[in-house]
Amino acid sequence: MRVAVITLVAGRHRHLALQQRGLAASDLAPDHYVVITLDDPGAADVLQNQLPAPDVLPLSWEGRQLPLAAARNAGARRALDNNADLLVFLDVDCVPGSTLLSRYAQTARHGALLCGTVAYLPPPPPEGYRLGALPDLASPQPGRPIPADDEVLTGGEHNLFWSLSFAVTASTWRLIGGFCERYAGYGGEDTDFVRVAESRDVDLWWVGGAPAHHQHHPVKPPARRTFGRHPPQRCGVSGTVG
């Protein structure tokens, strides 16, 4: 199984560097590390001469809100063009635990949306986070299921899905149709994506032993739609993305 990790970056270079270090320490190395840079040419310099070697995909954007949905779709296309079997999406702020990729890969053959736990870290010390200390700094976010390391909870509530850390097989990604590119910012595209998944009978599973550690940053306002007060039919339902 070829595993691709996809992340987006727009300025959080310190966070990106620690994510790369986390992937390098993983017990399963990614076959492809796709980094979409959103008007951020300096991000590539952060990743130079480090493993896993990044496949940097620059994208430009206009307006006030980052085109996260479009960027994720672009990353998925790049990964699929390189024969990925499993797409693992990580927020740039998320540092994968050492078993995250292997647990997603072990569970992926069943065609569900796979979500691991996410722990929100406190602000880092002046010298930054130490990779080995992350598991002791914060517990998983309690608003979502917390399975044991060897446990998988099936039949999850779709409205608890988040794109901070999730995995999906190539065939299931195509079935869902990707993220709706009529959304800009963050949050709204997640809701649309998982509603389409639910409508197409894609189950949601919570995967134990696949932790991500979310690095601290200031909170920004929630997502907004770009298409006004009366949105069109959901993209995935109408088949216009993917």
mmCIF file of C-alpha atoms in Angstrom, residues 44 63 67 69 79 110 112 124 138 191 197 208 214 222 240:
data_model
loop_
_atom_site.group_PDB
_atom_site.id
_atom_site.type_symbol
_atom_site.label_atom_id
_atom_site.label_comp_id
_atom_site.label_asym_id
_atom_site.label_seq_id
_atom_site.Cartn_x
_atom_site.Cartn_y
_atom_site.Cartn_z
ATOM 1 C CA ALA A 44 10.200 24.840 0.595
ATOM 2 C CA GLY A 63 -9.095 37.078 -1.509
ATOM 3 C CA PRO A 67 -8.653 28.139 -0.463
ATOM 4 C CA ALA A 69 -10.684 22.900 -0.059
ATOM 5 C CA ALA A 79 -0.778 11.947 -4.741
ATOM 6 C CA HIS A 110 -12.261 -1.307 4.811
ATOM 7 C CA ALA A 112 -14.202 4.138 5.769
ATOM 8 C CA PRO A 124 5.809 25.870 23.362
ATOM 9 C CA ALA A 138 -1.572 17.047 26.473
ATOM 10 C CA THR A 191 -19.096 19.697 6.995
ATOM 11 C CA ALA A 197 -19.568 10.841 2.580
ATOM 12 C CA GLY A 208 -6.776 4.186 18.224
ATOM 13 C CA HIS A 214 -1.632 19.863 17.453
ATOM 14 C CA PRO A 222 -14.429 30.174 11.604
ATOM 15 C CA THR A 240 -18.514 18.845 -9.678
#
